[in-house]
Amino acid sequence: MAGSSQSFSSGTLSHAGLAGDDPNTIIAATEALGARIVQVRAAIGRIIFGQDEVIDQTLITLLSGGHVLLVGVPGLGKSRLVETLGVVLGMATKRIQFTPDLMPADILGSEVLDEAEGRRSFRFVPGPVFCQLLMADEINRASPRTQSALLQAMQEQRVAIGGVEHVLPRPFHVLATQNPIEQEGTYPLPEAQLDRFLLEVNVSYPDRDAERTMLLATTGAQEARPVQAMSAEDLMTAQALVRRLPVGEKVVDAILALVRGCRPETAADDIVRRHVAWGPGPRAAQALMLASRARALLGGRLAPSVDDVVALAHPVLRHRMALSFSARADGIALTDVIDRMVEKLG
């Protein structure tokens, strides 16, 4: 990274500058971050083509301090996006290829017996989870037991091995890729783990122009390589800034109306009461609050609006609720239910 240090050394975001909630301080920090985000987007755009919405939603997740689940068929650049983000954001990155025979110790680490000078003792050998950006590739190809090994790490940023807790580096983010559940050899993720992902981002095929650009850029004698445009410390400062952005009462009410309206126990809508098996919990409202702030910041705005809540409704909610068998029999899709509740916000 020494050769790319000039790209992010000027205008470094200051942790000290965010100590209070002074409006002028927040405005200055937002403007500084906005300039940095332009560099980050440009650096990613030189490597990833035709996935602007996916890139933005992934950046929203990182600015919110959360984890993201990237869902799509193989070959759409999900792994390449994660690798690129690690370089562009200056984060220590590791990758785990999830397979059916992967064990929890392969992720978290294990204790090994050391023998030195006639004495025996156990030594902890950290697993790949001890990094800042963990790429969990094809996470739903591993068994549920192995998938659950990430739960404590994702929620508490620490793991317990042999009764001893080990703290993970900061920041810590899991960017997992998932193949569609219809594909052979996949296991559904447990609901508790799905809830730990801030957003579920659907990765679709690029359009013709983007695919043409990608084809020419990646099959020549030289291929563009990502360069660092931000540091991990800058990212943590940006995450602190996100939590200090003001949120209007109208936005708070919209978040509560949307989340509570998707629960069959509290919904006024008859479709939700009859066809939703279980709805989103309080973590969904927290995710909408943080992600809406991050989306506003990504757009250079000082406060989120109801439009931000609407734009993030699907990636926040679709992995946190499920339909009943009767809904499937009646041809009702989860997207239809979420769209129905989003329309009520207007």
Coordinates of C-alpha atoms in Angstrom, one line a residue:
M1 CA 0.0 0.0 0.0
A2 CA 3.0 2.3 0.2
G3 CA 2.6 3.3 -3.4
S4 CA -1.0 4.4 -3.0
S5 CA -0.8 6.3 0.3
Q6 CA -0.9 9.7 -1.5
S7 CA -4.5 8.9 -2.6
F8 CA -5.9 9.2 1.0
S9 CA -3.3 11.0 3.0
S10 CA -4.8 14.5 2.5
G11 CA -7.9 15.6 4.3
T12 CA -7.9 12.8 6.7
L13 CA -11.1 12.5 8.8
S14 CA -10.6 13.4 12.4
H15 CA -11.9 11.3 15.3
A16 CA -11.5 14.3 17.6
G17 CA -13.6 16.4 15.4
L18 CA -16.7 14.2 16.0
A19 CA -16.6 14.4 19.8
G20 CA -19.7 16.7 19.9
D21 CA -22.9 17.2 18.1
D22 CA -22.1 20.8 16.9
P23 CA -23.9 21.3 13.6
N24 CA -20.9 23.1 12.0
T25 CA -18.6 20.2 13.0
I26 CA -21.0 17.6 11.5
I27 CA -21.3 19.7 8.3
A28 CA -17.5 19.9 7.9
A29 CA -17.1 16.2 8.6
T30 CA -19.8 15.4 6.1
E31 CA -18.2 17.5 3.4
A32 CA -14.8 15.8 4.0
L33 CA -16.3 12.4 3.9
G34 CA -18.2 13.2 0.7
A35 CA -14.9 14.0 -1.1
R36 CA -13.5 10.7 0.2
I37 CA -16.6 8.8 -1.0
V38 CA -16.1 10.1 -4.5
Q39 CA -12.6 8.7 -4.5
V40 CA -13.8 5.4 -3.1
R41 CA -16.6 5.0 -5.7
A42 CA -14.2 5.9 -8.5
A43 CA -11.6 3.3 -7.3
I44 CA -14.3 0.6 -7.1
G45 CA -15.8 1.6 -10.5
R46 CA -12.5 0.9 -12.2
I47 CA -12.7 -2.7 -11.2
I48 CA -16.5 -3.5 -10.9
F49 CA -18.7 -2.7 -13.9
G50 CA -22.5 -2.4 -14.1
Q51 CA -23.2 -2.9 -10.4
D52 CA -23.7 0.6 -9.1
E53 CA -26.6 -0.2 -6.8
V54 CA -24.8 -3.2 -5.4
I55 CA -21.7 -1.0 -4.7
D56 CA -23.8 1.7 -3.0
Q57 CA -25.7 -0.8 -0.8
T58 CA -22.5 -2.4 0.2
L59 CA -20.9 0.9 1.1
I60 CA -24.1 1.8 3.1
T61 CA -23.6 -1.4 5.1
L62 CA -20.0 -0.7 5.9
L63 CA -20.8 3.0 6.8
S64 CA -23.5 1.6 9.1
G65 CA -21.0 -0.8 10.8
G66 CA -22.9 -3.9 9.7
H67 CA -22.5 -7.0 7.6
V68 CA -23.9 -7.7 4.1
L69 CA -25.2 -10.7 2.4
L70 CA -24.7 -10.7 -1.4
V71 CA -27.1 -13.1 -3.2
G72 CA -26.7 -14.1 -6.8
V73 CA -25.7 -16.8 -9.2
P74 CA -21.9 -17.6 -9.5
G75 CA -19.8 -15.5 -11.8
L76 CA -21.4 -12.0 -11.2
G77 CA -18.3 -10.5 -9.5
K78 CA -19.4 -10.8 -5.8
S79 CA -16.1 -12.2 -4.6
R80 CA -14.2 -9.6 -6.8
L81 CA -16.2 -6.8 -5.2
V82 CA -15.2 -7.9 -1.7
E83 CA -11.5 -8.2 -2.7
T84 CA -11.7 -4.8 -4.2
L85 CA -13.3 -3.2 -1.2
G86 CA -10.6 -4.6 1.1
V87 CA -7.9 -2.9 -1.0
V88 CA -9.8 0.4 -1.6
L89 CA -10.7 0.8 2.1
G90 CA -7.3 -0.3 3.4
M91 CA -8.7 -3.2 5.5
A92 CA -7.0 -6.5 6.3
T93 CA -9.0 -9.0 4.3
K94 CA -9.3 -12.8 4.5
R95 CA -11.4 -15.3 2.6
I96 CA -13.2 -18.5 3.6
Q97 CA -14.5 -20.8 0.9
F98 CA -17.5 -22.5 2.5
T99 CA -17.8 -26.2 1.7
P100 CA -19.9 -29.0 3.2
D101 CA -16.9 -30.4 5.1
L102 CA -15.8 -27.0 6.6
M103 CA -15.8 -27.1 10.5
P104 CA -16.2 -24.3 13.0
A105 CA -12.6 -24.5 14.0
D106 CA -11.6 -23.8 10.4
I107 CA -13.2 -20.4 10.8
L108 CA -12.6 -19.4 14.5
G109 CA -9.3 -21.1 15.2
S110 CA -8.3 -23.8 17.7
E111 CA -6.0 -24.6 20.6
V112 CA -2.9 -26.7 19.9
L113 CA -0.7 -28.5 22.3
D114 CA 2.8 -27.0 22.6
E115 CA 5.7 -28.9 24.1
A116 CA 8.7 -26.8 25.0
E117 CA 11.5 -27.6 27.5
G118 CA 9.5 -30.5 28.9
R119 CA 6.4 -28.5 29.6
R120 CA 3.1 -28.8 27.9
S121 CA 0.6 -26.0 27.3
F122 CA -2.2 -25.1 25.0
R123 CA -1.7 -22.2 22.5
F124 CA -4.5 -20.6 20.6
V125 CA -4.0 -20.4 16.8
P126 CA -6.4 -17.7 15.4
G127 CA -8.6 -18.6 12.4
P128 CA -9.3 -16.5 9.4
V129 CA -12.1 -14.7 11.2
F130 CA -9.4 -12.6 12.9
C131 CA -9.4 -9.8 10.2
Q132 CA -11.1 -6.6 9.4
L133 CA -13.0 -7.7 6.3
L134 CA -14.0 -11.3 6.1
M135 CA -15.2 -12.7 2.8
A136 CA -17.4 -15.7 3.5
D137 CA -17.7 -17.1 0.0
E138 CA -20.8 -19.3 -0.8
I139 CA -21.7 -19.3 2.9
N140 CA -24.8 -21.4 2.3
R141 CA -22.8 -24.4 1.0
A142 CA -21.6 -25.2 4.6
S143 CA -23.6 -27.0 7.2
P144 CA -25.8 -25.1 9.6
R145 CA -23.3 -26.0 12.4
T146 CA -20.5 -24.2 10.6
Q147 CA -22.7 -21.3 9.6
S148 CA -23.6 -20.7 13.2
A149 CA -19.9 -20.4 14.1
L150 CA -20.0 -16.9 12.8
L151 CA -23.0 -15.8 15.0
Q152 CA -21.0 -14.6 18.0
A153 CA -18.3 -13.0 15.9
M154 CA -20.8 -11.1 13.8
Q155 CA -22.9 -9.8 16.8
E156 CA -20.3 -9.3 19.5
Q157 CA -17.0 -9.0 17.5
R158 CA -15.4 -11.7 19.7
V159 CA -15.2 -15.4 19.8
A160 CA -14.9 -17.9 22.7
I161 CA -12.5 -20.8 22.4
G162 CA -11.9 -23.1 25.3
G163 CA -13.7 -20.8 27.7
V164 CA -11.5 -17.9 26.8
E165 CA -12.8 -14.9 24.8
H166 CA -10.7 -13.4 22.0
V167 CA -11.6 -9.9 20.7
L168 CA -11.6 -9.5 16.9
P169 CA -9.8 -6.6 15.2
R170 CA -11.7 -3.3 14.5
P171 CA -13.5 -2.6 12.3
F172 CA -14.9 -6.1 11.7
H173 CA -17.3 -6.8 8.8
V174 CA -18.5 -10.0 7.2
L175 CA -19.3 -9.8 3.5
A176 CA -20.9 -13.1 2.6
T177 CA -21.8 -14.4 -0.8
Q178 CA -24.8 -16.7 -1.2
N179 CA -25.9 -18.8 -4.1
P180 CA -29.7 -18.9 -4.8
I181 CA -31.3 -21.6 -2.5
E182 CA -32.7 -23.4 -5.6
Q183 CA -29.1 -24.4 -6.6
E184 CA -27.9 -27.9 -5.7
G185 CA -25.8 -28.4 -2.6
T186 CA -27.0 -25.3 -0.6
Y187 CA -28.3 -25.1 3.0
P188 CA -30.7 -22.3 4.1
L189 CA -29.1 -19.9 6.5
P190 CA -30.5 -20.0 10.1
E191 CA -33.0 -17.2 10.8
A192 CA -30.8 -15.9 13.7
Q193 CA -27.8 -15.6 11.4
L194 CA -29.8 -13.9 8.6
D195 CA -30.9 -11.3 11.1
R196 CA -27.3 -10.4 11.8
F197 CA -26.8 -9.2 8.2
L198 CA -27.7 -5.5 7.9
L199 CA -28.7 -5.8 4.2
E200 CA -29.4 -8.6 1.8
V201 CA -28.2 -7.3 -1.6
N202 CA -29.4 -9.0 -4.7
V203 CA -26.7 -9.1 -7.4
S204 CA -28.1 -9.4 -10.9
Y205 CA -26.6 -9.6 -14.4
P206 CA -25.1 -6.4 -15.8
D207 CA -26.7 -4.7 -18.7
R208 CA -25.2 -5.0 -22.2
D209 CA -23.1 -1.9 -22.2
A210 CA -21.6 -2.7 -18.8
E211 CA -20.9 -6.3 -19.8
R212 CA -19.2 -5.1 -23.0
T213 CA -17.0 -2.7 -21.0
M214 CA -16.1 -5.5 -18.6
L215 CA -15.3 -7.9 -21.4
L216 CA -12.8 -5.5 -23.0
A217 CA -11.3 -4.4 -19.6
T218 CA -10.7 -7.9 -18.2
T219 CA -9.4 -9.9 -21.2
G220 CA -6.5 -7.7 -22.4
A221 CA -2.8 -7.8 -21.8
Q222 CA -3.2 -5.6 -18.7
E223 CA -6.0 -5.5 -16.1
A224 CA -6.8 -2.7 -13.8
R225 CA -5.9 -3.2 -10.2
P226 CA -7.6 -1.6 -7.2
V227 CA -5.9 1.2 -5.3
Q228 CA -6.4 2.4 -1.7
A229 CA -8.6 5.4 -1.3
M230 CA -9.5 5.3 2.4
S231 CA -8.1 3.8 5.6
A232 CA -9.8 1.5 8.2
E233 CA -9.4 4.4 10.7
D234 CA -11.3 6.7 8.3
L235 CA -14.1 4.2 8.0
M236 CA -14.5 4.0 11.7
T237 CA -14.7 7.8 11.9
A238 CA -17.3 7.8 9.1
Q239 CA -19.3 5.2 11.1
A240 CA -19.2 7.5 14.1
L241 CA -20.4 10.3 11.9
V242 CA -23.4 8.2 10.6
R243 CA -24.6 7.8 14.2
R244 CA -24.5 11.5 14.8
L245 CA -26.7 12.6 11.8
P246 CA -30.0 13.9 13.0
V247 CA -33.2 12.0 12.1
G248 CA -36.6 13.7 11.9
E249 CA -39.7 12.5 13.6
K250 CA -41.3 11.8 10.2
V251 CA -38.5 9.3 9.3
V252 CA -38.7 7.6 12.7
D253 CA -42.4 7.2 12.4
A254 CA -42.0 5.8 8.9
I255 CA -39.5 3.2 10.1
L256 CA -41.8 2.1 12.9
A257 CA -44.8 2.0 10.7
L258 CA -43.0 -0.1 8.1
V259 CA -41.4 -2.6 10.5
R260 CA -44.5 -3.0 12.8
G261 CA -46.8 -3.1 9.8
C262 CA -44.9 -6.2 8.5
R263 CA -45.5 -8.2 11.7
P264 CA -48.7 -10.3 11.7
E265 CA -49.2 -9.6 15.5
T266 CA -49.3 -5.8 15.1
A267 CA -50.3 -5.3 11.5
A268 CA -53.5 -3.6 10.5
D269 CA -53.3 -5.0 6.9
D270 CA -55.2 -8.2 6.4
I271 CA -52.7 -9.6 3.8
V272 CA -49.9 -9.4 6.4
R273 CA -52.0 -10.9 9.2
R274 CA -53.1 -13.9 7.0
H275 CA -50.0 -14.5 4.9
V276 CA -46.8 -13.5 6.9
A277 CA -45.6 -16.4 9.1
W278 CA -43.2 -14.2 11.1
G279 CA -42.1 -10.6 10.7
P280 CA -39.1 -8.5 11.3
G281 CA -37.8 -7.8 14.8
P282 CA -36.5 -4.7 16.4
R283 CA -33.1 -5.2 14.7
A284 CA -34.8 -4.5 11.4
A285 CA -35.8 -1.0 12.7
Q286 CA -32.3 -0.4 13.9
A287 CA -30.9 -1.4 10.5
L288 CA -33.3 0.9 8.7
M289 CA -32.3 3.8 11.0
L290 CA -28.6 3.3 10.5
A291 CA -28.8 2.5 6.8
S292 CA -31.0 5.5 6.1
R293 CA -28.5 7.8 7.7
A294 CA -25.6 6.1 5.8
R295 CA -27.5 6.5 2.5
A296 CA -28.1 10.2 3.2
L297 CA -24.4 10.6 3.9
L298 CA -23.5 8.7 0.7
G299 CA -25.7 11.2 -1.2
G300 CA -24.1 14.2 0.5
R301 CA -27.1 15.0 2.6
L302 CA -27.0 15.9 6.3
A303 CA -30.2 14.0 7.3
P304 CA -32.2 11.0 5.9
S305 CA -35.6 11.3 4.4
V306 CA -38.6 8.9 4.0
D307 CA -37.3 8.3 0.5
D308 CA -34.2 6.6 2.1
V309 CA -36.4 4.4 4.1
V310 CA -38.4 3.4 1.0
A311 CA -35.2 2.7 -1.0
L312 CA -33.9 0.4 1.7
A313 CA -37.1 -1.4 2.6
H314 CA -36.4 -4.5 0.5
P315 CA -32.7 -5.1 1.3
V316 CA -33.5 -4.6 5.1
L317 CA -36.7 -6.6 5.3
R318 CA -36.7 -9.5 2.8
H319 CA -34.3 -11.7 4.8
R320 CA -36.0 -10.9 8.1
M321 CA -39.6 -12.2 7.4
A322 CA -41.2 -15.2 5.8
L323 CA -44.5 -16.1 4.2
S324 CA -46.9 -18.8 5.2
F325 CA -47.8 -21.8 3.1
S326 CA -51.1 -20.3 2.3
A327 CA -49.4 -17.2 0.8
R328 CA -47.4 -19.4 -1.6
A329 CA -50.5 -21.3 -2.5
D330 CA -52.2 -18.0 -3.3
G331 CA -49.3 -16.8 -5.4
I332 CA -48.3 -14.0 -3.0
A333 CA -44.5 -13.1 -3.0
L334 CA -42.6 -11.5 -0.3
T335 CA -41.7 -8.5 -2.5
D336 CA -45.5 -7.9 -3.0
V337 CA -46.0 -7.7 0.7
I338 CA -43.1 -5.3 1.2
D339 CA -44.3 -3.2 -1.7
R340 CA -47.8 -3.0 -0.2
M341 CA -46.4 -1.7 3.1
V342 CA -44.1 0.7 1.4
E343 CA -47.0 2.2 -0.5
K344 CA -48.7 3.0 2.8
L345 CA -45.8 5.3 3.8
G346 CA -46.8 7.7 1.0

